[in-house]
Amino acid sequence: MNPIPKRYESASVEPKWQQFWEDNGIYHFKQDDSRPVYSVDTPPPTVSGDLHLGHCYSYSHPDFYIRFQRMNGKNIFYPMGWDDNGLPTERLVEERMGISPEKVGPVAFIKAVNEMSQQLEKNYEWLWRRIGLSVDWRYTYTTIGDSARKVAQYSFIDLYKQGRVYRASSPTIWCPTCKTALAQAEVTDFQRETNFITIAFTLSDGQVLPISTTRPELLPACVAVFVNPTDKRHSHLIGKKAITPVFKKEVPILGDLKADPEKGTGIVMCCTFGDTTDIKWWREYKLPLISVIDHAGHLNEAGSFLSGMNIKEARKRIIEELTKSNLVLDKKVTSQTVSMHDRCDTPIEYIETKQWFIKVLDQKERLLKAGSQIKWHPPHMHARYEDWVKNLEWDWCISRQRYYGVPFPVWYCTKCDSVHLADISELPVDPRTSKPSKPCSCGSKDFTPETSLLDTWGTSSMSPQIAGRWLDEPALFKKVFPVSIRPQAHDIIRTWAFYTIVKSLYHENKVPWSDIAISGHGLSSEGHKVSKSRGNASDPKEMMEAYSADAVRYWASSSKLGEDSMISEEKIASGHKLVNKLWNVTSFSYQFLENYSSPTKTPALLPTDKWILSRLNQLIPEVTKDFEEYNHASAKNCIEEFFWDVFTDNYMEMVKTRLYDFADGSPERDSARFTLYTVLMTIIQLFAPIIPYVTEEIYQQVFKKNNTALSIHLSSWPRLQKELIDDNAEAIGDMLIEVATAVRRYKSEKKIPMGSPLETLKIAVTKDANAEILKKCLVDIKSVTRAKQINITIAKLDTALSVQGIS
RNA sequence: GGGCGGUUAGCUCAGUUGGUUAGAGCACCUGCUUUACACGCAGGGGGUCAGAGGUUCGAGUCCUCUACCGCCCACCA
């Protein structure tokens, strides 16, 4: 008779609804639809390893508020992409397969990268579907794919025409391991111990000039010596010449306030280039350029006898040489901060190369203003963006000397070196395998392709344009741009958020999104950031098999936006318990609701039912507000507390008698069934954004027959019914709980079963009116207390209840 | 060195605009096979809300300072 299975089997139920959503296009965006659009600038996961629970955490958050918006009648545009173009994916292939472009050649390498990213993307998609992201899978892209290439190349050409990109030979942040130029945003800091040695320069008269350095191997590139003009010890040296040790080169001694009298000896050598100060001095004082480090991090001919050595070897050798000649005056260990490439942890060098840049330094004001036009959630994340923009020192270097990525649509005339752009109609183009359609204005038909590739952020910064099919479907783009929401994690505010704002301002003169929601990271149990490459994550598949996808989402919903959260198997287990509890409530309710058809009007309600319905209607606006404000943790807590503490532990115990024992069609039973139906339906709707599977199963089993929505996720969000809010009923409810608690305490203290009957229960109340109402609740009080006899008396004081008798 | 967060029960975290006796889950203790659920139910123990000062009738909540933790940035001689 009861077709509801006793146990909830998430392993079979979840894939069933996943398939159902897919087959019925539940999450499809409707282009020809007048409902307001809610569009999402989904983060395309970087294809750089396996996804872990940390990703499930941050990707679940947008799904909560997207599902909420969908139930509120929004036309949802929720695409998905994979960021597989560029260095991170290359590095993964190098690490996992032990191959490099140098060893196997670029063609075989690119093939390997392609194969690995396709495999990983399949895994990613499987996981996202399984965890229940309500993505419209018709709108997917990869950043290496043709349409993304086309958008990225178009963007470059557009910016070139606007004069916002330029190619320049200048000192560039360079990774000697990856052998490519980098942007400021790809550099991260690292503290380490290093030798700080003081070496003897000399003045032309032979007097010793002690200079401290951590990088003696750059000595051959020394072009000047600086002292602080306010430093009385050294200011008299300004204008004289210094002679470098070992290499015996004469360099000028200059005065500049950036020379710190407190550091080392107060005298500093300027090499091209040891750090950004060297670059500033080189520019300001028009010093000569001696490049001594090559692209692979070796010293070149300028290094004389150090030539051919890597930086470490050269440093060791020059120290030996200096020591031999008694030129080392002092040596100590010091703590130093070095800048490293964030993808490979190699200390970066500053090397003069020719690169493409996008101008950003001249637009700081505009970029700051754009940042304030966007609503940041949580608001303090805005400060990180502002800090970044204010502290920018470099234009955005967008060329990378790599293999797997989007090429520049650019050739250079071999004869006159002028720049030739591809024709828009030819995009995407690979300049290495094709030629410009027209000869150069100088008459030459000989062209050299640009062999660098675009920075991977150069493509992903166009995510709204790529996902919204900017070039191919302008009508679609117009509907979804500016995008409603950008979800992303806080570590890439300076990259992805920043670059997307840059591109959107330059191309559209608009901010890309009205809101940005910043998630934290899922942290390992030791409190460390889980990362794809470090492999310290538990496997989401295992967790979902053991506890269900809903349970994993439950954990994700339990902390606030922007906060990191420890991966907690205990919390996932709690999620599993909640799912199970919902199922048991359903299986109990089903026997009373199986043949229930929702009444056209609210029946006459008993006080207990009025109470729970009033509480329910207090809950609805609260939860609605929470979801509107991206406060899923609070929403979850409120619904859970109402469901578990108020509804199941109290209300349901009170109405059992009416449901089991009263005649079908009696007012008492009608009121209870109506209430049970309404409350349970509303609870699963409120829970639906967070735990979409079990709520769908319950909807389909119990409520679908009375509702038109094909899926709970297409049903309308519960509306507040003000007329059901009833302060008096709530006061009665509080009294009922008070009575139940007193009886439970009594039984618990006597260590007798909750089900054992009570002989007499005496309740004293202060108001006549309350006594009258309580009398209407006798059946419910009996249900929860098993009292045979209840005496209600009026007392002057609000005396405690008295519970008597056992049998 | 600058900025932004955080510091609440053994652990993980909620605590809206300052308002009774500071909450939850897990863990712990005592009981309970109550016709939805032992993946449960009832009862209980456990916190000078990081420290100090201030504003206020009233501060976990607002202000100031201090300490520690985390993140971002700067410093890279």
mmCIF file with all atom_site columns, N, CA, C and O in Angstrom, chain A residues 665-701:
data_model
loop_
_atom_site.group_PDB
_atom_site.id
_atom_site.type_symbol
_atom_site.label_atom_id
_atom_site.label_alt_id
_atom_site.label_comp_id
_atom_site.label_asym_id
_atom_site.label_entity_id
_atom_site.label_seq_id
_atom_site.pdbx_PDB_ins_code
_atom_site.Cartn_x
_atom_site.Cartn_y
_atom_site.Cartn_z
_atom_site.occupancy
_atom_site.B_iso_or_equiv
_atom_site.pdbx_formal_charge
_atom_site.auth_seq_id
_atom_site.auth_comp_id
_atom_site.auth_asym_id
_atom_site.auth_atom_id
_atom_site.pdbx_PDB_model_num
ATOM 1   N N  . GLY A 1 665 ? -12.355 12.988 6.902  1.00 0.00 ? 665 GLY A N  1
ATOM 2   C CA . GLY A 1 665 ? -13.400 13.985 6.712  1.00 0.00 ? 665 GLY A CA 1
ATOM 3   C C  . GLY A 1 665 ? -13.728 14.742 7.985  1.00 0.00 ? 665 GLY A C  1
ATOM 4   O O  . GLY A 1 665 ? -14.427 15.742 7.943  1.00 0.00 ? 665 GLY A O  1
ATOM 5   N N  . SER A 1 666 ? -13.215 14.319 9.122  1.00 0.00 ? 666 SER A N  1
ATOM 6   C CA . SER A 1 666 ? -13.459 15.082 10.357 1.00 0.00 ? 666 SER A CA 1
ATOM 7   C C  . SER A 1 666 ? -12.652 16.377 10.297 1.00 0.00 ? 666 SER A C  1
ATOM 8   O O  . SER A 1 666 ? -11.594 16.416 9.682  1.00 0.00 ? 666 SER A O  1
ATOM 9   N N  . PRO A 1 667 ? -13.189 17.459 10.911 1.00 0.00 ? 667 PRO A N  1
ATOM 10  C CA . PRO A 1 667 ? -12.479 18.751 10.848 1.00 0.00 ? 667 PRO A CA 1
ATOM 11  C C  . PRO A 1 667 ? -11.074 18.652 11.416 1.00 0.00 ? 667 PRO A C  1
ATOM 12  O O  . PRO A 1 667 ? -10.149 19.262 10.909 1.00 0.00 ? 667 PRO A O  1
ATOM 13  N N  . GLU A 1 668 ? -10.907 17.850 12.496 1.00 0.00 ? 668 GLU A N  1
ATOM 14  C CA . GLU A 1 668 ? -9.599  17.723 13.122 1.00 0.00 ? 668 GLU A CA 1
ATOM 15  C C  . GLU A 1 668 ? -8.577  17.121 12.154 1.00 0.00 ? 668 GLU A C  1
ATOM 16  O O  . GLU A 1 668 ? -7.443  17.578 12.053 1.00 0.00 ? 668 GLU A O  1
ATOM 17  N N  . ARG A 1 669 ? -9.014  16.076 11.466 1.00 0.00 ? 669 ARG A N  1
ATOM 18  C CA . ARG A 1 669 ? -8.092  15.397 10.553 1.00 0.00 ? 669 ARG A CA 1
ATOM 19  C C  . ARG A 1 669 ? -7.853  16.261 9.297  1.00 0.00 ? 669 ARG A C  1
ATOM 20  O O  . ARG A 1 669 ? -6.725  16.350 8.809  1.00 0.00 ? 669 ARG A O  1
ATOM 21  N N  . ASP A 1 670 ? -8.891  16.896 8.818  1.00 0.00 ? 670 ASP A N  1
ATOM 22  C CA . ASP A 1 670 ? -8.738  17.779 7.639  1.00 0.00 ? 670 ASP A CA 1
ATOM 23  C C  . ASP A 1 670 ? -7.719  18.876 7.898  1.00 0.00 ? 670 ASP A C  1
ATOM 24  O O  . ASP A 1 670 ? -6.866  19.160 7.076  1.00 0.00 ? 670 ASP A O  1
ATOM 25  N N  . SER A 1 671 ? -7.866  19.483 9.080  1.00 0.00 ? 671 SER A N  1
ATOM 26  C CA . SER A 1 671 ? -6.973  20.577 9.437  1.00 0.00 ? 671 SER A CA 1
ATOM 27  C C  . SER A 1 671 ? -5.531  20.070 9.497  1.00 0.00 ? 671 SER A C  1
ATOM 28  O O  . SER A 1 671 ? -4.598  20.710 8.994  1.00 0.00 ? 671 SER A O  1
ATOM 29  N N  . ALA A 1 672 ? -5.355  18.883 10.090 1.00 0.00 ? 672 ALA A N  1
ATOM 30  C CA . ALA A 1 672 ? -4.010  18.332 10.225 1.00 0.00 ? 672 ALA A CA 1
ATOM 31  C C  . ALA A 1 672 ? -3.407  17.967 8.874  1.00 0.00 ? 672 ALA A C  1
ATOM 32  O O  . ALA A 1 672 ? -2.232  18.235 8.602  1.00 0.00 ? 672 ALA A O  1
ATOM 33  N N  . ARG A 1 673 ? -4.216  17.341 8.017  1.00 0.00 ? 673 ARG A N  1
ATOM 34  C CA . ARG A 1 673 ? -3.693  16.942 6.692  1.00 0.00 ? 673 ARG A CA 1
ATOM 35  C C  . ARG A 1 673 ? -3.318  18.157 5.865  1.00 0.00 ? 673 ARG A C  1
ATOM 36  O O  . ARG A 1 673 ? -2.283  18.201 5.221  1.00 0.00 ? 673 ARG A O  1
ATOM 37  N N  . PHE A 1 674 ? -4.189  19.149 5.894  1.00 0.00 ? 674 PHE A N  1
ATOM 38  C CA . PHE A 1 674 ? -3.893  20.383 5.147  1.00 0.00 ? 674 PHE A CA 1
ATOM 39  C C  . PHE A 1 674 ? -2.558  20.978 5.612  1.00 0.00 ? 674 PHE A C  1
ATOM 40  O O  . PHE A 1 674 ? -1.712  21.375 4.830  1.00 0.00 ? 674 PHE A O  1
ATOM 41  N N  . THR A 1 675 ? -2.389  21.004 6.930  1.00 0.00 ? 675 THR A N  1
ATOM 42  C CA . THR A 1 675 ? -1.202  21.622 7.496  1.00 0.00 ? 675 THR A CA 1
ATOM 43  C C  . THR A 1 675 ? 0.053   20.811 7.178  1.00 0.00 ? 675 THR A C  1
ATOM 44  O O  . THR A 1 675 ? 1.083   21.340 6.770  1.00 0.00 ? 675 THR A O  1
ATOM 45  N N  . LEU A 1 676 ? -0.055  19.516 7.361  1.00 0.00 ? 676 LEU A N  1
ATOM 46  C CA . LEU A 1 676 ? 1.059   18.630 7.060  1.00 0.00 ? 676 LEU A CA 1
ATOM 47  C C  . LEU A 1 676 ? 1.495   18.809 5.601  1.00 0.00 ? 676 LEU A C  1
ATOM 48  O O  . LEU A 1 676 ? 2.682   18.942 5.286  1.00 0.00 ? 676 LEU A O  1
ATOM 49  N N  . TYR A 1 677 ? 0.502   18.821 4.732  1.00 0.00 ? 677 TYR A N  1
ATOM 50  C CA . TYR A 1 677 ? 0.772   18.975 3.309  1.00 0.00 ? 677 TYR A CA 1
ATOM 51  C C  . TYR A 1 677 ? 1.479   20.303 3.022  1.00 0.00 ? 677 TYR A C  1
ATOM 52  O O  . TYR A 1 677 ? 2.515   20.363 2.375  1.00 0.00 ? 677 TYR A O  1
ATOM 53  N N  . THR A 1 678 ? 0.911   21.366 3.542  1.00 0.00 ? 678 THR A N  1
ATOM 54  C CA . THR A 1 678 ? 1.439   22.704 3.252  1.00 0.00 ? 678 THR A CA 1
ATOM 55  C C  . THR A 1 678 ? 2.850   22.880 3.808  1.00 0.00 ? 678 THR A C  1
ATOM 56  O O  . THR A 1 678 ? 3.742   23.387 3.126  1.00 0.00 ? 678 THR A O  1
ATOM 57  N N  . VAL A 1 679 ? 3.030   22.450 5.045  1.00 0.00 ? 679 VAL A N  1
ATOM 58  C CA . VAL A 1 679 ? 4.326   22.677 5.686  1.00 0.00 ? 679 VAL A CA 1
ATOM 59  C C  . VAL A 1 679 ? 5.419   21.840 5.017  1.00 0.00 ? 679 VAL A C  1
ATOM 60  O O  . VAL A 1 679 ? 6.488   22.342 4.695  1.00 0.00 ? 679 VAL A O  1
ATOM 61  N N  . LEU A 1 680 ? 5.132   20.590 4.762  1.00 0.00 ? 680 LEU A N  1
ATOM 62  C CA . LEU A 1 680 ? 6.149   19.735 4.153  1.00 0.00 ? 680 LEU A CA 1
ATOM 63  C C  . LEU A 1 680 ? 6.515   20.224 2.750  1.00 0.00 ? 680 LEU A C  1
ATOM 64  O O  . LEU A 1 680 ? 7.693   20.310 2.386  1.00 0.00 ? 680 LEU A O  1
ATOM 65  N N  . MET A 1 681 ? 5.496   20.575 1.983  1.00 0.00 ? 681 MET A N  1
ATOM 66  C CA . MET A 1 681 ? 5.738   21.088 0.628  1.00 0.00 ? 681 MET A CA 1
ATOM 67  C C  . MET A 1 681 ? 6.629   22.342 0.688  1.00 0.00 ? 681 MET A C  1
ATOM 68  O O  . MET A 1 681 ? 7.577   22.497 -0.066 1.00 0.00 ? 681 MET A O  1
ATOM 69  N N  . THR A 1 682 ? 6.307   23.237 1.612  1.00 0.00 ? 682 THR A N  1
ATOM 70  C CA . THR A 1 682 ? 7.083   24.478 1.707  1.00 0.00 ? 682 THR A CA 1
ATOM 71  C C  . THR A 1 682 ? 8.516   24.197 2.153  1.00 0.00 ? 682 THR A C  1
ATOM 72  O O  . THR A 1 682 ? 9.465   24.775 1.616  1.00 0.00 ? 682 THR A O  1
ATOM 73  N N  . ILE A 1 683 ? 8.656   23.292 3.096  1.00 0.00 ? 683 ILE A N  1
ATOM 74  C CA . ILE A 1 683 ? 10.002  22.964 3.576  1.00 0.00 ? 683 ILE A CA 1
ATOM 75  C C  . ILE A 1 683 ? 10.869  22.432 2.439  1.00 0.00 ? 683 ILE A C  1
ATOM 76  O O  . ILE A 1 683 ? 12.015  22.861 2.265  1.00 0.00 ? 683 ILE A O  1
ATOM 77  N N  . ILE A 1 684 ? 10.343  21.505 1.663  1.00 0.00 ? 684 ILE A N  1
ATOM 78  C CA . ILE A 1 684 ? 11.205  20.963 0.597  1.00 0.00 ? 684 ILE A CA 1
ATOM 79  C C  . ILE A 1 684 ? 11.484  22.022 -0.471 1.00 0.00 ? 684 ILE A C  1
ATOM 80  O O  . ILE A 1 684 ? 12.546  22.027 -1.074 1.00 0.00 ? 684 ILE A O  1
ATOM 81  N N  . GLN A 1 685 ? 10.568  22.942 -0.654 1.00 0.00 ? 685 GLN A N  1
ATOM 82  C CA . GLN A 1 685 ? 10.858  24.020 -1.612 1.00 0.00 ? 685 GLN A CA 1
ATOM 83  C C  . GLN A 1 685 ? 11.980  24.922 -1.105 1.00 0.00 ? 685 GLN A C  1
ATOM 84  O O  . GLN A 1 685 ? 12.856  25.321 -1.855 1.00 0.00 ? 685 GLN A O  1
ATOM 85  N N  . LEU A 1 686 ? 11.902  25.243 0.192  1.00 0.00 ? 686 LEU A N  1
ATOM 86  C CA . LEU A 1 686 ? 12.937  26.112 0.751  1.00 0.00 ? 686 LEU A CA 1
ATOM 87  C C  . LEU A 1 686 ? 14.298  25.420 0.731  1.00 0.00 ? 686 LEU A C  1
ATOM 88  O O  . LEU A 1 686 ? 15.336  26.047 0.536  1.00 0.00 ? 686 LEU A O  1
ATOM 89  N N  . PHE A 1 687 ? 14.279  24.120 0.932  1.00 0.00 ? 687 PHE A N  1
ATOM 90  C CA . PHE A 1 687 ? 15.523  23.357 0.936  1.00 0.00 ? 687 PHE A CA 1
ATOM 91  C C  . PHE A 1 687 ? 16.051  23.081 -0.468 1.00 0.00 ? 687 PHE A C  1
ATOM 92  O O  . PHE A 1 687 ? 17.230  22.741 -0.639 1.00 0.00 ? 687 PHE A O  1
ATOM 93  N N  . ALA A 1 688 ? 15.172  23.175 -1.466 1.00 0.00 ? 688 ALA A N  1
ATOM 94  C CA . ALA A 1 688 ? 15.519  22.713 -2.822 1.00 0.00 ? 688 ALA A CA 1
ATOM 95  C C  . ALA A 1 688 ? 16.815  23.315 -3.383 1.00 0.00 ? 688 ALA A C  1
ATOM 96  O O  . ALA A 1 688 ? 17.598  22.597 -4.006 1.00 0.00 ? 688 ALA A O  1
ATOM 97  N N  . PRO A 1 689 ? 17.098  24.609 -3.188 1.00 0.00 ? 689 PRO A N  1
ATOM 98  C CA . PRO A 1 689 ? 18.346  25.130 -3.755 1.00 0.00 ? 689 PRO A CA 1
ATOM 99  C C  . PRO A 1 689 ? 19.587  24.462 -3.169 1.00 0.00 ? 689 PRO A C  1
ATOM 100 O O  . PRO A 1 689 ? 20.595  24.337 -3.850 1.00 0.00 ? 689 PRO A O  1
ATOM 101 N N  . ILE A 1 690 ? 19.495  24.020 -1.930 1.00 0.00 ? 690 ILE A N  1
ATOM 102 C CA . ILE A 1 690 ? 20.677  23.468 -1.276 1.00 0.00 ? 690 ILE A CA 1
ATOM 103 C C  . ILE A 1 690 ? 20.792  21.967 -1.513 1.00 0.00 ? 690 ILE A C  1
ATOM 104 O O  . ILE A 1 690 ? 21.856  21.471 -1.865 1.00 0.00 ? 690 ILE A O  1
ATOM 105 N N  . ILE A 1 691 ? 19.689  21.235 -1.329 1.00 0.00 ? 691 ILE A N  1
ATOM 106 C CA . ILE A 1 691 ? 19.726  19.789 -1.521 1.00 0.00 ? 691 ILE A CA 1
ATOM 107 C C  . ILE A 1 691 ? 18.704  19.408 -2.606 1.00 0.00 ? 691 ILE A C  1
ATOM 108 O O  . ILE A 1 691 ? 17.578  18.998 -2.313 1.00 0.00 ? 691 ILE A O  1
ATOM 109 N N  . PRO A 1 692 ? 19.101  19.541 -3.862 1.00 0.00 ? 692 PRO A N  1
ATOM 110 C CA . PRO A 1 692 ? 18.141  19.436 -4.963 1.00 0.00 ? 692 PRO A CA 1
ATOM 111 C C  . PRO A 1 692 ? 17.634  18.015 -5.238 1.00 0.00 ? 692 PRO A C  1
ATOM 112 O O  . PRO A 1 692 ? 16.567  17.853 -5.800 1.00 0.00 ? 692 PRO A O  1
ATOM 113 N N  . TYR A 1 693 ? 18.378  17.004 -4.820 1.00 0.00 ? 693 TYR A N  1
ATOM 114 C CA . TYR A 1 693 ? 17.970  15.641 -5.190 1.00 0.00 ? 693 TYR A CA 1
ATOM 115 C C  . TYR A 1 693 ? 16.839  15.112 -4.320 1.00 0.00 ? 693 TYR A C  1
ATOM 116 O O  . TYR A 1 693 ? 15.798  14.710 -4.822 1.00 0.00 ? 693 TYR A O  1
ATOM 117 N N  . VAL A 1 694 ? 17.054  15.128 -3.005 1.00 0.00 ? 694 VAL A N  1
ATOM 118 C CA . VAL A 1 694 ? 16.037  14.538 -2.135 1.00 0.00 ? 694 VAL A CA 1
ATOM 119 C C  . VAL A 1 694 ? 14.745  15.343 -2.202 1.00 0.00 ? 694 VAL A C  1
ATOM 120 O O  . VAL A 1 694 ? 13.645  14.788 -2.150 1.00 0.00 ? 694 VAL A O  1
ATOM 121 N N  . THR A 1 695 ? 14.866  16.650 -2.392 1.00 0.00 ? 695 THR A N  1
ATOM 122 C CA . THR A 1 695 ? 13.657  17.468 -2.475 1.00 0.00 ? 695 THR A CA 1
ATOM 123 C C  . THR A 1 695 ? 12.891  17.153 -3.755 1.00 0.00 ? 695 THR A C  1
ATOM 124 O O  . THR A 1 695 ? 11.659  17.149 -3.771 1.00 0.00 ? 695 THR A O  1
ATOM 125 N N  . GLU A 1 696 ? 13.627  16.877 -4.828 1.00 0.00 ? 696 GLU A N  1
ATOM 126 C CA . GLU A 1 696 ? 12.961  16.481 -6.078 1.00 0.00 ? 696 GLU A CA 1
ATOM 127 C C  . GLU A 1 696 ? 12.254  15.135 -5.901 1.00 0.00 ? 696 GLU A C  1
ATOM 128 O O  . GLU A 1 696 ? 11.101  14.967 -6.308 1.00 0.00 ? 696 GLU A O  1
ATOM 129 N N  . GLU A 1 697 ? 12.934  14.202 -5.276 1.00 0.00 ? 697 GLU A N  1
ATOM 130 C CA . GLU A 1 697 ? 12.338  12.877 -5.059 1.00 0.00 ? 697 GLU A CA 1
ATOM 131 C C  . GLU A 1 697 ? 11.034  13.000 -4.258 1.00 0.00 ? 697 GLU A C  1
ATOM 132 O O  . GLU A 1 697 ? 10.015  12.404 -4.600 1.00 0.00 ? 697 GLU A O  1
ATOM 133 N N  . ILE A 1 698 ? 11.061  13.812 -3.222 1.00 0.00 ? 698 ILE A N  1
ATOM 134 C CA . ILE A 1 698 ? 9.866   13.975 -2.388 1.00 0.00 ? 698 ILE A CA 1
ATOM 135 C C  . ILE A 1 698 ? 8.757   14.676 -3.166 1.00 0.00 ? 698 ILE A C  1
ATOM 136 O O  . ILE A 1 698 ? 7.596   14.276 -3.133 1.00 0.00 ? 698 ILE A O  1
ATOM 137 N N  . TYR A 1 699 ? 9.155   15.706 -3.907 1.00 0.00 ? 699 TYR A N  1
ATOM 138 C CA . TYR A 1 699 ? 8.165   16.425 -4.713 1.00 0.00 ? 699 TYR A CA 1
ATOM 139 C C  . TYR A 1 699 ? 7.467   15.482 -5.682 1.00 0.00 ? 699 TYR A C  1
ATOM 140 O O  . TYR A 1 699 ? 6.233   15.455 -5.774 1.00 0.00 ? 699 TYR A O  1
ATOM 141 N N  . GLN A 1 700 ? 8.268   14.699 -6.373 1.00 0.00 ? 700 GLN A N  1
ATOM 142 C CA . GLN A 1 700 ? 7.705   13.818 -7.391 1.00 0.00 ? 700 GLN A CA 1
ATOM 143 C C  . GLN A 1 700 ? 6.820   12.739 -6.765 1.00 0.00 ? 700 GLN A C  1
ATOM 144 O O  . GLN A 1 700 ? 5.769   12.405 -7.297 1.00 0.00 ? 700 GLN A O  1
ATOM 145 N N  . GLN A 1 701 ? 7.239   12.217 -5.614 1.00 0.00 ? 701 GLN A N  1
ATOM 146 C CA . GLN A 1 701 ? 6.481   11.136 -4.976 1.00 0.00 ? 701 GLN A CA 1
ATOM 147 C C  . GLN A 1 701 ? 5.184   11.629 -4.344 1.00 0.00 ? 701 GLN A C  1
ATOM 148 O O  . GLN A 1 701 ? 4.183   10.927 -4.377 1.00 0.00 ? 701 GLN A O  1
#
